[in-house]
XYZ file of C-alpha atoms in Angstrom:
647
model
C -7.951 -93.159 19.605
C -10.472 -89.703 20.250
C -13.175 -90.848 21.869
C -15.868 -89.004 19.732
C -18.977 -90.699 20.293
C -18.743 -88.987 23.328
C -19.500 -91.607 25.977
C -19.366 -90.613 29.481
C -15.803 -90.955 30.818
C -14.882 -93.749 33.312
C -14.930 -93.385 37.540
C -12.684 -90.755 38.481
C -10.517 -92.570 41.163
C -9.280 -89.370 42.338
C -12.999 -88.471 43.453
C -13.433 -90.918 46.002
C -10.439 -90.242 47.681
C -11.097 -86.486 48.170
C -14.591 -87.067 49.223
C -13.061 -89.773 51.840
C -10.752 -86.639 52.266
C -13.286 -83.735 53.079
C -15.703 -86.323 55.345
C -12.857 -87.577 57.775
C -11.179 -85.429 60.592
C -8.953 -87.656 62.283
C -8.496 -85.060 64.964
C -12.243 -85.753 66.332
C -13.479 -88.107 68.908
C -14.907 -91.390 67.654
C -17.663 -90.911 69.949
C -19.028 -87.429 68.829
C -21.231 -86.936 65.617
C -22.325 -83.685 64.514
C -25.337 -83.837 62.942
C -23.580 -81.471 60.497
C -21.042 -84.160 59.528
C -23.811 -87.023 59.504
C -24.455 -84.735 56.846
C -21.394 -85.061 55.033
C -21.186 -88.422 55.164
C -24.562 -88.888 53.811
C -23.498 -86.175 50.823
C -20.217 -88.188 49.701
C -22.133 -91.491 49.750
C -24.450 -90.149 47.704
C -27.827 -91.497 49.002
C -30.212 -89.571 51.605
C -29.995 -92.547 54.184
C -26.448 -94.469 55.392
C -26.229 -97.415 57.635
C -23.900 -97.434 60.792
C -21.147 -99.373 58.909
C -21.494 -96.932 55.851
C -20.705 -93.449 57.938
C -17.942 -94.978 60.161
C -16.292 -95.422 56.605
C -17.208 -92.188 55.261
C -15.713 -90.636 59.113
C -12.954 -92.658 59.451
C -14.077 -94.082 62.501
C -15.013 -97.445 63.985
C -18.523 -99.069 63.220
C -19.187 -99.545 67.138
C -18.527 -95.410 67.832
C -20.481 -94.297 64.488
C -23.651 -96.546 65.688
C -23.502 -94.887 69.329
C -23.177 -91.580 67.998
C -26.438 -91.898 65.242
C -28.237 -93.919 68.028
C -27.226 -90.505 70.296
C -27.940 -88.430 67.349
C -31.687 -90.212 67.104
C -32.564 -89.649 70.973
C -31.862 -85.959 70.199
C -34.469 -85.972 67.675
C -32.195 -85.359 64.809
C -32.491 -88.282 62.899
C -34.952 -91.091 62.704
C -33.633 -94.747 62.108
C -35.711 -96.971 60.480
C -34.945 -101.403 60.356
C -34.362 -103.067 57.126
C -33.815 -106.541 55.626
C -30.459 -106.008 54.227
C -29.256 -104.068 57.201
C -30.146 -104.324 60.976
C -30.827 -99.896 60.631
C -30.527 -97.321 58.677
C -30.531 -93.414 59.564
C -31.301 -90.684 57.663
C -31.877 -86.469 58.864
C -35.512 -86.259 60.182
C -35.832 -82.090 59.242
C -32.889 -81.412 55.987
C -33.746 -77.719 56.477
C -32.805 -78.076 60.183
C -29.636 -79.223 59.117
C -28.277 -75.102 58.635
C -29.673 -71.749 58.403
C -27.381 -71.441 55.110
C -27.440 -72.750 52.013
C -26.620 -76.315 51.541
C -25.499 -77.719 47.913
C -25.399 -81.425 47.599
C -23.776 -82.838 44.906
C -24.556 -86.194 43.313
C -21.932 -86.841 40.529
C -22.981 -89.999 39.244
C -26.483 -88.952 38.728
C -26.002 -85.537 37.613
C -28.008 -83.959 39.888
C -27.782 -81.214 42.573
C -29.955 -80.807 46.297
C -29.874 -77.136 47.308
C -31.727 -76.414 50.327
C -32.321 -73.181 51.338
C -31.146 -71.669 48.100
C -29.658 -68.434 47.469
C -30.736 -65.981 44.109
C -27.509 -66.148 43.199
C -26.952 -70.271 43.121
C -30.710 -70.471 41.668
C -29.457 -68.509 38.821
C -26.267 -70.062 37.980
C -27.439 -73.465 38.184
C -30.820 -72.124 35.523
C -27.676 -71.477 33.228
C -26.809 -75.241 33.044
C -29.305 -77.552 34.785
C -33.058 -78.422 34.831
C -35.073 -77.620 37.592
C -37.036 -80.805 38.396
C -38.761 -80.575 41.828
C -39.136 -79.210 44.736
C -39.546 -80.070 48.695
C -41.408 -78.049 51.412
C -43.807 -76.357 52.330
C -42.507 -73.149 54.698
C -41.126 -70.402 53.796
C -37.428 -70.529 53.737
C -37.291 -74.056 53.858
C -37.593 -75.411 50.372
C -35.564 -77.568 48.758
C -34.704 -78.069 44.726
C -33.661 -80.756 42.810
C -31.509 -80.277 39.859
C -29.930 -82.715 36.945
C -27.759 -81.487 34.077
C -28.626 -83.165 31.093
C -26.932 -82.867 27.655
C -29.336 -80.445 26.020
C -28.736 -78.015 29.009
C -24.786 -78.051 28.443
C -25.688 -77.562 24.738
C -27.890 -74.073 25.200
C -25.478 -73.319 28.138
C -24.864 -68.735 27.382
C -20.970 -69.055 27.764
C -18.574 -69.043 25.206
C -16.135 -72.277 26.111
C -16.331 -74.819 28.121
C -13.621 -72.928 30.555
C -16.233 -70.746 30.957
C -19.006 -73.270 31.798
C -17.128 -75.236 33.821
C -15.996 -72.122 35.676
C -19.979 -71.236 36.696
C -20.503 -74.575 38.068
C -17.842 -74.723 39.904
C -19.022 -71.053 41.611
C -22.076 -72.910 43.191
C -20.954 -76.250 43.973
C -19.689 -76.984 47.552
C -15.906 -78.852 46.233
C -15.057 -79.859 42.741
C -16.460 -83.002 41.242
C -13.845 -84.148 38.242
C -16.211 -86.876 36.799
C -19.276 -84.427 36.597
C -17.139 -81.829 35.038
C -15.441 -84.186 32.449
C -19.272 -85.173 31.672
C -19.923 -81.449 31.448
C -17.019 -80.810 28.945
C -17.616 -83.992 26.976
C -20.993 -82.837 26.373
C -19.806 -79.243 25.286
C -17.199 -80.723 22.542
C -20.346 -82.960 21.305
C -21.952 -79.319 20.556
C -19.056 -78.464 18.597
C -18.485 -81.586 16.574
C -20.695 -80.903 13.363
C -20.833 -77.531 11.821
C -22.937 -76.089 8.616
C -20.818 -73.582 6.217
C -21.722 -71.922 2.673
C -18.748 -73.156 0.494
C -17.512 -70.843 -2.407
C -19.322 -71.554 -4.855
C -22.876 -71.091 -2.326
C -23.854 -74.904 -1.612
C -24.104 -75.639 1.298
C -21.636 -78.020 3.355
C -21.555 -79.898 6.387
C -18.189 -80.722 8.013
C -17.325 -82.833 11.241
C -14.595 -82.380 13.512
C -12.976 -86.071 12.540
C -12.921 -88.707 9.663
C -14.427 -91.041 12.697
C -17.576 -88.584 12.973
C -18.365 -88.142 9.898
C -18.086 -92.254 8.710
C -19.478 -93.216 12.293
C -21.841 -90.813 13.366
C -23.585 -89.180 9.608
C -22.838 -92.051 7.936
C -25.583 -93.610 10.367
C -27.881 -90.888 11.289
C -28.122 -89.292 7.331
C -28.700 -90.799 4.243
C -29.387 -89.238 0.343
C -31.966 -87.492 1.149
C -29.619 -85.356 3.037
C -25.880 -84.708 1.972
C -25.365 -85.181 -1.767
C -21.786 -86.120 -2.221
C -19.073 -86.369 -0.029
C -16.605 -83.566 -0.628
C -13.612 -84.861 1.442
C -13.378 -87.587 4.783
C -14.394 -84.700 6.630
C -16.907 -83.006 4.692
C -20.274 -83.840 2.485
C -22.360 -81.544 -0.148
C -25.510 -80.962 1.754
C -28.838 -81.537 -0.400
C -30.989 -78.091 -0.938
C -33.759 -77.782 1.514
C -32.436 -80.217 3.984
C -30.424 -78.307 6.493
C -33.708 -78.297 8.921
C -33.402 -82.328 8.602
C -30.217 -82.726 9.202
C -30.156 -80.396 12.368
C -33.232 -82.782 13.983
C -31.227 -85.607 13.191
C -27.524 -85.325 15.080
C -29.575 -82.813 17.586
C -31.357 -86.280 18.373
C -27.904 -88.112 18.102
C -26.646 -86.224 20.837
C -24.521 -83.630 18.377
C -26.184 -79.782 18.193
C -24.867 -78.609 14.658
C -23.029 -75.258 14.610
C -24.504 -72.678 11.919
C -22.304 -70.854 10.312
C -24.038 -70.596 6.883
C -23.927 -67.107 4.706
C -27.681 -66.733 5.395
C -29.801 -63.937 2.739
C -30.664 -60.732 4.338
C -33.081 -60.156 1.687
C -34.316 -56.597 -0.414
C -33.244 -53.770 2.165
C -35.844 -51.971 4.293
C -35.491 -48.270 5.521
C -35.148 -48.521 8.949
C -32.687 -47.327 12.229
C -33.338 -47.412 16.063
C -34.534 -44.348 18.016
C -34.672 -46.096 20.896
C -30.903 -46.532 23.146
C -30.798 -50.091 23.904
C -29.457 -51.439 27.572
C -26.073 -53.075 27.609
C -27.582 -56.309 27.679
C -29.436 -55.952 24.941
C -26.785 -54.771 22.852
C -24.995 -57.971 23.943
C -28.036 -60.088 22.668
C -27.987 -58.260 19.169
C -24.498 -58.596 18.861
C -24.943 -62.086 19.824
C -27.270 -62.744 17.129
C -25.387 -61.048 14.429
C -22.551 -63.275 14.963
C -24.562 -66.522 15.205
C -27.517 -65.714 12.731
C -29.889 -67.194 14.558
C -31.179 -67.767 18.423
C -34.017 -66.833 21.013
C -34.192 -63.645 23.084
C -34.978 -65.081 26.428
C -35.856 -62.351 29.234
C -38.776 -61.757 31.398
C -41.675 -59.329 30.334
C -40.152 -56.105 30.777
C -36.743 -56.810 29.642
C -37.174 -55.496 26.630
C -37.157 -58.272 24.267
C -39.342 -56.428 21.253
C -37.117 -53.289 21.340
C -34.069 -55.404 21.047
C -35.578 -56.940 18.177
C -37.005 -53.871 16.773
C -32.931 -53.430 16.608
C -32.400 -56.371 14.882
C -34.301 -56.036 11.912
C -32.701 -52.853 11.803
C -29.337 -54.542 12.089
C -30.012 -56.887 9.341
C -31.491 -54.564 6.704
C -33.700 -56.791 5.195
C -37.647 -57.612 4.710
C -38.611 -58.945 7.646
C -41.638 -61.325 8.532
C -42.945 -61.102 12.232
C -45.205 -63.951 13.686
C -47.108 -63.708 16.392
C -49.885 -65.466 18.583
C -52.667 -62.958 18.275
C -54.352 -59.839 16.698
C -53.771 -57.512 19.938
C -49.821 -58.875 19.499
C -50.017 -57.766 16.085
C -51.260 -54.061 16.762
C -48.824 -53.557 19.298
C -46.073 -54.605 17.342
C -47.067 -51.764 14.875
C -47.280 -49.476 17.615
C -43.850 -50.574 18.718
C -42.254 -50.214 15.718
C -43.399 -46.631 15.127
C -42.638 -45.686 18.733
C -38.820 -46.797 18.865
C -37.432 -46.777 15.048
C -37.888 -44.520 11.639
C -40.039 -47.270 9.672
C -42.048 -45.394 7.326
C -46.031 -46.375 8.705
C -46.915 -47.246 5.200
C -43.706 -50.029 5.039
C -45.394 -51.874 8.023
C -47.901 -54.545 7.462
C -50.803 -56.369 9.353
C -51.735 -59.808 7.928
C -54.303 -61.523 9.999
C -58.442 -61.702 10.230
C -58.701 -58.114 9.819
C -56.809 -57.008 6.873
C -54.116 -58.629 4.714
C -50.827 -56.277 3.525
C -47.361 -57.504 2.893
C -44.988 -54.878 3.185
C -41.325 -54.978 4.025
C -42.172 -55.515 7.309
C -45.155 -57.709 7.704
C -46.840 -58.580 11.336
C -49.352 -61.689 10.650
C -50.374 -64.401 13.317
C -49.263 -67.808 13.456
C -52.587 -69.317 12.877
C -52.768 -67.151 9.319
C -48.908 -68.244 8.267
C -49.951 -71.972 9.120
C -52.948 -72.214 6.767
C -51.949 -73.437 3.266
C -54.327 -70.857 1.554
C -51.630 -68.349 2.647
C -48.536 -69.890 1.628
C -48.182 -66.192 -0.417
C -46.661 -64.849 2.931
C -43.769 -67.141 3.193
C -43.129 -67.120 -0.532
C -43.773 -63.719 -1.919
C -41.046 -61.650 -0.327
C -37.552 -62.122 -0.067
C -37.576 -62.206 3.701
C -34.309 -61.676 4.969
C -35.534 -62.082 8.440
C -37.958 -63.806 10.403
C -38.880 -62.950 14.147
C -41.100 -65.998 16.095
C -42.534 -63.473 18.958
C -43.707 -66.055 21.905
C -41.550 -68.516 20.082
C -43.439 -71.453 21.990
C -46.375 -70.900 20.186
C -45.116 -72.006 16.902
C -47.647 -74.969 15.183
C -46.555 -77.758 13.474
C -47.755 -76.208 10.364
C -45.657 -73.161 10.900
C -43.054 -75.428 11.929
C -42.640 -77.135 8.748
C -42.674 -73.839 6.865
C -40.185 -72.621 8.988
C -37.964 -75.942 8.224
C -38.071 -74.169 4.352
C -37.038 -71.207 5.504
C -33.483 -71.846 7.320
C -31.677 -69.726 4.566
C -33.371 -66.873 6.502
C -32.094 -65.088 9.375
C -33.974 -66.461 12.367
C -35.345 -64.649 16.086
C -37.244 -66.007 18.385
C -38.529 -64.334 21.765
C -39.581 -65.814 24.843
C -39.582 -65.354 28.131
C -40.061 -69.374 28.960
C -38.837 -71.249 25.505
C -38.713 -74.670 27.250
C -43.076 -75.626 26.838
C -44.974 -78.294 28.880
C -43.670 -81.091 26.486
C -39.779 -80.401 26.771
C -39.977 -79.045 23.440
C -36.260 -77.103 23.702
C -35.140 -79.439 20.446
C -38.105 -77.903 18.504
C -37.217 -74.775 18.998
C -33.293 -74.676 19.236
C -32.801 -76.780 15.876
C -34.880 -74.737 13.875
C -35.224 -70.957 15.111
C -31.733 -71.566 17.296
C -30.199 -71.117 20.520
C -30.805 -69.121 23.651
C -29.234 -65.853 24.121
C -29.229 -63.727 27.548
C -31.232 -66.489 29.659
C -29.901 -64.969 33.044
C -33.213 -63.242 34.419
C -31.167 -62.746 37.640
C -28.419 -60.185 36.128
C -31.521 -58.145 35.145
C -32.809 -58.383 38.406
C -29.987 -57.722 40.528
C -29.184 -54.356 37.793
C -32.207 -53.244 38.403
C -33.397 -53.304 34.814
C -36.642 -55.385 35.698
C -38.262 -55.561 38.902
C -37.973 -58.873 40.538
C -41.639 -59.849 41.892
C -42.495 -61.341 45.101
C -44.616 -64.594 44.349
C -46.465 -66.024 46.782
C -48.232 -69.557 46.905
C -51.387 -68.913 49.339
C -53.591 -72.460 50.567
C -56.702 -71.495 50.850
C -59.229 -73.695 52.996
C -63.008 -74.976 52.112
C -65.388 -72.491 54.228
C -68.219 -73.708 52.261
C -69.521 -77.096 53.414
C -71.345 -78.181 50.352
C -68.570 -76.749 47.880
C -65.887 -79.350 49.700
C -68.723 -82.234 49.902
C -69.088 -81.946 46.245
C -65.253 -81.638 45.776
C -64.910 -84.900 47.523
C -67.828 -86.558 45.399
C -66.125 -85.669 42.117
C -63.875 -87.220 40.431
C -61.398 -86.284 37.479
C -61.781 -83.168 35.814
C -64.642 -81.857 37.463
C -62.955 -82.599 40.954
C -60.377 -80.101 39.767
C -63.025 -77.740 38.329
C -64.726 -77.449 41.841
C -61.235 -76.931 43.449
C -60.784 -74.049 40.985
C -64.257 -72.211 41.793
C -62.910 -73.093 45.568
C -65.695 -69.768 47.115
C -63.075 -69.136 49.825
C -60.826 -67.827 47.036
C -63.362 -64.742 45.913
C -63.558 -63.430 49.826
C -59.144 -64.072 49.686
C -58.925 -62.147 46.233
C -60.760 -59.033 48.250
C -58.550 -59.201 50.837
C -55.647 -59.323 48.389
C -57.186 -56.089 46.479
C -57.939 -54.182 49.657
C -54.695 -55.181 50.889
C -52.887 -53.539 47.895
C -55.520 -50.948 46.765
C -52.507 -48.506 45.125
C -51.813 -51.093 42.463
C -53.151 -51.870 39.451
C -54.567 -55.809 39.429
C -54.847 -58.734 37.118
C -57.087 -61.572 38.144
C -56.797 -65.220 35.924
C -59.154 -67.096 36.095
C -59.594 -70.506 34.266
C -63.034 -71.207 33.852
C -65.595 -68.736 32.005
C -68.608 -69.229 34.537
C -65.733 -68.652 37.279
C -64.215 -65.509 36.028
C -67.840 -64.227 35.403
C -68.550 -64.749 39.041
C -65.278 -63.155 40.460
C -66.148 -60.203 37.984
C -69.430 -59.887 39.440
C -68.491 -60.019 42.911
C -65.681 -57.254 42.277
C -67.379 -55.017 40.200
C -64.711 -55.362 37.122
C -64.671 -56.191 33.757
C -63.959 -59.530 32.596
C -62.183 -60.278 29.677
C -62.437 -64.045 27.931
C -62.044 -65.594 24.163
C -65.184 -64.670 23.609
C -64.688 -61.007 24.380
C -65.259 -59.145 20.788
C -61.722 -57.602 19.619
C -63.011 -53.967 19.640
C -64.144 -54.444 23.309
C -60.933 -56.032 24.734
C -58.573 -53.229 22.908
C -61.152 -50.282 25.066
C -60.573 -52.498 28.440
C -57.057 -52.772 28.006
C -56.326 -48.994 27.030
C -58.614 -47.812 30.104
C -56.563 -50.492 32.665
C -52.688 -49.001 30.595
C -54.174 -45.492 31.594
C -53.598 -43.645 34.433
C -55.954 -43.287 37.074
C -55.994 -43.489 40.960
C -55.899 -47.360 41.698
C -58.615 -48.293 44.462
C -61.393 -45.956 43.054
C -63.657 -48.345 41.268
C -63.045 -51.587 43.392
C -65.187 -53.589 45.364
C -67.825 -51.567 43.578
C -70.132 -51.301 40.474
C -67.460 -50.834 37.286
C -66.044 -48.033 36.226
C -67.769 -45.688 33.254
C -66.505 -46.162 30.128
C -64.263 -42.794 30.256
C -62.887 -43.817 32.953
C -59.549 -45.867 33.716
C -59.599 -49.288 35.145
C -57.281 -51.248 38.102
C -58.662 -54.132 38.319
C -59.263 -56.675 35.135
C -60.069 -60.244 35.370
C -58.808 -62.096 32.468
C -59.467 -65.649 31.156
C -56.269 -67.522 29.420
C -56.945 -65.018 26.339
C -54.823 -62.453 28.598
C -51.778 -65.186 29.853
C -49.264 -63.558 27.202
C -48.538 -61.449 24.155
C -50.300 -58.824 25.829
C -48.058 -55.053 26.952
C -49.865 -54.152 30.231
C -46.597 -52.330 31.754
C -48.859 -51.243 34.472
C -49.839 -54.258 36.073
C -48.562 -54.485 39.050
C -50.325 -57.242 41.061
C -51.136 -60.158 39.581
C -53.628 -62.943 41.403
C -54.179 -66.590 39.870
C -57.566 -67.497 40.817
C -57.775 -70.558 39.168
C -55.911 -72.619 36.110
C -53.380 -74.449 38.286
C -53.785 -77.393 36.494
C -51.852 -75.175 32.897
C -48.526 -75.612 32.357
C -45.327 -74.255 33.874
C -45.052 -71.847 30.649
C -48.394 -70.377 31.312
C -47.368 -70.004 35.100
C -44.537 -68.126 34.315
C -46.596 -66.042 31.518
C -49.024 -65.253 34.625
C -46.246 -64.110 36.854
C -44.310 -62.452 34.236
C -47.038 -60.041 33.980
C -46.061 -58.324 36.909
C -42.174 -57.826 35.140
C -41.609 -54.113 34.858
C -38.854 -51.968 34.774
C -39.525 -49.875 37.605
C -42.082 -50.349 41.262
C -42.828 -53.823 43.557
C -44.152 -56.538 41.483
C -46.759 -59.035 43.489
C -48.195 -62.257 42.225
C -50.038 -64.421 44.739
C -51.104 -68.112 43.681
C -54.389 -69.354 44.846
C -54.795 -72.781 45.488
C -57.215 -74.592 47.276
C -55.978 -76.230 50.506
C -55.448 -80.255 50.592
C -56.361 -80.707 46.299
C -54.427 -81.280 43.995
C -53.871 -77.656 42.801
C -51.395 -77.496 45.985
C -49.280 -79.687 43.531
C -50.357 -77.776 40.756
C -49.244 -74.684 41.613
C -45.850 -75.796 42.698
C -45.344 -77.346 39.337
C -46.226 -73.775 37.594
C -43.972 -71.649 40.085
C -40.988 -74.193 40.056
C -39.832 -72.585 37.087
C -39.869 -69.126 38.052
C -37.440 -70.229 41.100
C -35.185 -71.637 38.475
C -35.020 -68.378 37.046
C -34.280 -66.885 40.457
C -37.188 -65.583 41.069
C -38.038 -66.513 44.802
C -41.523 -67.895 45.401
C -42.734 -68.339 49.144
C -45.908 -70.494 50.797
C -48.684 -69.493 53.331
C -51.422 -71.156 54.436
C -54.528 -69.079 54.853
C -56.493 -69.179 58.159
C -59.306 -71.041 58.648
């Protein structure tokens, strides 16, 4: 019988042998060891330590030689052995980056999870394609490690169009091929593949499974009435109206992503083309959504994610509903619009604090569409499409509306759609799948400069500052870490150090950004920043002007253009500096990864360098902190180095 619950496949005997295979060379001496193929035999038993008995196996060699050539291997310095209960030693590499000056992939099957040391751009992109980043090692430059594990949802939103295909990419960074993992890896891709959502004939909706066994075994448990109506045939069941969000959440949490393949409305048409010639990439993303209906742009800031959906409404036709995270979004939406497609000015409308239109295509905020009072914007228009702009930032209110709307054409875009709270089901079930997640093709085409991120440890120079940090506890211990004074005297070095670029400085704390501000002579910019005043600042920093003029010294006249802006989490995302080309976290570390990557992604432009530096304050726990944040931007390739400051 199928197996289509889709539980993982039995020990591949074969695997075994051909690790056995790759880690012996009967042709060598019993009595030599390379630390290089201590190596090996630590890789196909699949732990980071091995006992004497446990290599000569792996080697193919006798217990006796294996322990004289570790306990040769440990007076070198190599390794380090260490005595334990269950066996009289065990070894294990004292430096892994030692081990090469190359990349190193190790490969543990069972687990699902890959060790890369010293990784290339290349492998750190391929594996974002398929894997979760979960931590790192290190603290040198050049000598990090990563730890990846493929889980099922990452096979699900993997950007290739058969398993072949998948398969085919992991295969292009792993050191041999590993027949378990990739049975695992295909299993998981037929699960995403099983259940799929079509309009029938007569326009009811219908949901159909890949076997008789699926559908009895699997929605049978998982669904009830208040989903599918009637069943239709073994293999098929009437879905209830309004309930296609539901029964996406529930087989997405079953383990089985539903395919949607719906007729969906494209609502009353809209006059609208592009102006604007679109990369090829971005072409492939619209095309992609056109055949699948529904998904998330996901590119760095710069990659043109608003024009390419700016080409999408277009391509669709229809009335068109944009959400976004705040006013200053909202306005340059508008602006966007007018600058790269024919929309008549008078079709476009802003619904948020300020004024209240609907037009054909209407920009409001997410904290306006989640208020009850203005349930009017879902339901007055025949939306044919809505667009989720920083698709993380969708509320549980807006959420729920947008479970009502899945007869709509849905976009989101984000640069980082997986939030603090692993929130990818959220997301994926109802807006839909990522399309064009491969920052590093951008990079490498030279459509968005890569940036150079740097982590820099800065030391206490202040005596009382690190008495007080070390008196604290909690929350404030991290606050005083934050406002670390070292870090203003390191942000002017930074700034003179880079005086022909234009400079964002975050800051997390209001009385800290104040401070920096003073101390630089530059605006800062908070929540509490009147709307008027923040749209001046951030039209004098977008115009041009010679960088270095004003800084260091009292701020610049109001006439005048700005370089350097310090910016409280108000400025993290949804705002279009394309100018910025330094960008320095003062403080914040303890945010999460998305609003790291936000910070960084700042710097994301098509053309010059791109510089983020990371401040965090030496032996605290931002040091953590702001490994956590960057971690993701390595597992879009972006490389991140460390330094530690001098005392």
């Amino acid at each position: 019988m199928t197996d289509d619950t889709g539980d993982d496949a039995g020990d591949a005997p074969t695997e075994d042998a051909a690790t056995d295979d790759a880690a012996t060379d009967p042709d060598s001496s019993d009595a030599e060891l390379s630390l290089e193929r201590f190596h090996e035999a630590l890789e196909a038993e699949e732990r980071p330590v091995a006992t004497a008995s446990e290599v000569a196996r792996r080697l193919g060699t006798t217990q006796a030689a294996a322990r004289d050539a570790l306990g040769a291997l440990a007076d070198r310095g190599d390794v380090d052995r260490l005595d334990v209960e269950a066996d009289p030693v065990v070894f294990y590499p004292r430096d892994w980056g030692a081990l090469a000056t190359r990349e190193r992939v190790v490969v543990f099957p069972e687990r699902r999870e890959i060790v890369v040391d010293r990784p290339t751009q290349y492998t750190r992109a391929r594996l974002s394609q398929f894997a979760h980043l979960v931590d790192t090692s290190g603290t040198e430059p050049g000598t990090r490690g990563y730890l990846y594990r493929v889980r099922q949802e990452d096979v699900w939103a993997a950007p290739y169009d058969d398993a072949d295909a998948l398969v085919g990419a992991l295969r292009s960074v792993l050191p041999r091929r590993f027949e378990h993992l990739e049975e695992w890896v295909r299993d998981q891709w037929r699960r995403a593949h099983r259940f799929r959502l079509y309009t029938h004939a007569d326009g009811y909706v219908v949901l159909e499974a890949a076997s008789e066994n699926l559908m009895g075994n699997v929605a049978d448990q998982h669904l009830d009435d208040e989903h599918l109506r009637a069943p239709i045939s073994d293999t098929e069941a009437w879905v209830n109206e309004g309930a296609v969000a539901a029964i996406k959440r529930a087989l997405y949490d079953a383990g089985y992503p539903v395919e949607d393949d719906r007729d969906l409305e494209t609502g009353d048409p809209v006059e609208i083309e592009l102006t604007t010639d679109l990369r090829d990439y971005q072409e492939t993303w619209v095309e992609t959504f056109l055949d699948r209906k529904s998904g998330v742009y996901v590119g760095p800031p710069g990659s043109g994610k608003t024009v390419a959906a700016i080409a999408t409404i277009a391509a669709v036709g229809g009335e068109t509903l944009v959400l976004v995270p705040s006013r200053e979004l909202a306005d340059q939406w508008r602006d966007e619009l007018l600058e790269h497609s024919t929309i008549d000015p008078g079709d476009i409308g802003l619904y948020h604090g300020g004024t209240k239109e609907i037009r054909p295509v209407t920009i409001a905020t997410y904290q306006i569409a989640g208020m009850d009072r203005h349930r009017s914007l879902f339901d007055s228009r025949k939306w044919g499409l809505i667009c989720f702009d920083e698709a993380h930032h969708i509320t549980a209110p807006v959420f729920s509306r947008s479970a009502e709307l899945q007869a709509k054409h849905r976009l989101g875009l984000s640069a980082t759609p997986v939030s603090e709270t692993d929130s990818e089901e959220e997301i994926y079930t109802l807006i839909g799948g990522p399309i064009g997640a491969d920052w590093d093709a951008l990079f490498e085409a030279g459509f968005v400069q890569e940036p150079e991120v740097e982590i820099r440890y800065v030391p206490w120079r202040d005596e009382m500052a690190q008495s007080e940090y070390a008196a604290a506890d909690g929350r404030e211990r991290r606050r005083v870490a934050s406002e670390n004074p070292a870090k203003v005297e390191e942000i002017r070095y930074l700034l003179a150090a880079h005086r022909d670029k234009k400079a964002l400085v975050f800051v997390e704390y209001l009385d800290h950004g104040e401070a920096i501000a003073d101390a630089l002579g530059a605006p800062f910019i908070s929540g509490e920043t009147p709307h008027h005043e923040r749209a001046e600042l951030f039209r004098r920093f977008r115009a041009d002007g010679e960088a270095g003029s004003d800084r260091g010294g009292e701020t610049a006249h109001d006439d005048e253009s700005l370089d350097v802006l310090v910016v409280s989490r108000v400025g993290d995302e949804g705002i279009d500096l394309p100018n910025a080309e330094l960008a320095v976290v003062a403080s914040g570390l303890g945010g999460s990864r998305r609003q790291g990557s936000q910070r960084a992604g700042r710097t994301m432009r098509p053309t010059g360098s791109a510089l983020v530096y990371v401040l965090a304050t030496r032996g605290s726990s931002e040091e953590e902190f702001a490994q956590r944040q960057m971690r993701h931007l390595g597992r879009k390739g972006v490389r991140v180095r460390e330094t530690n400051v001098a005392e």
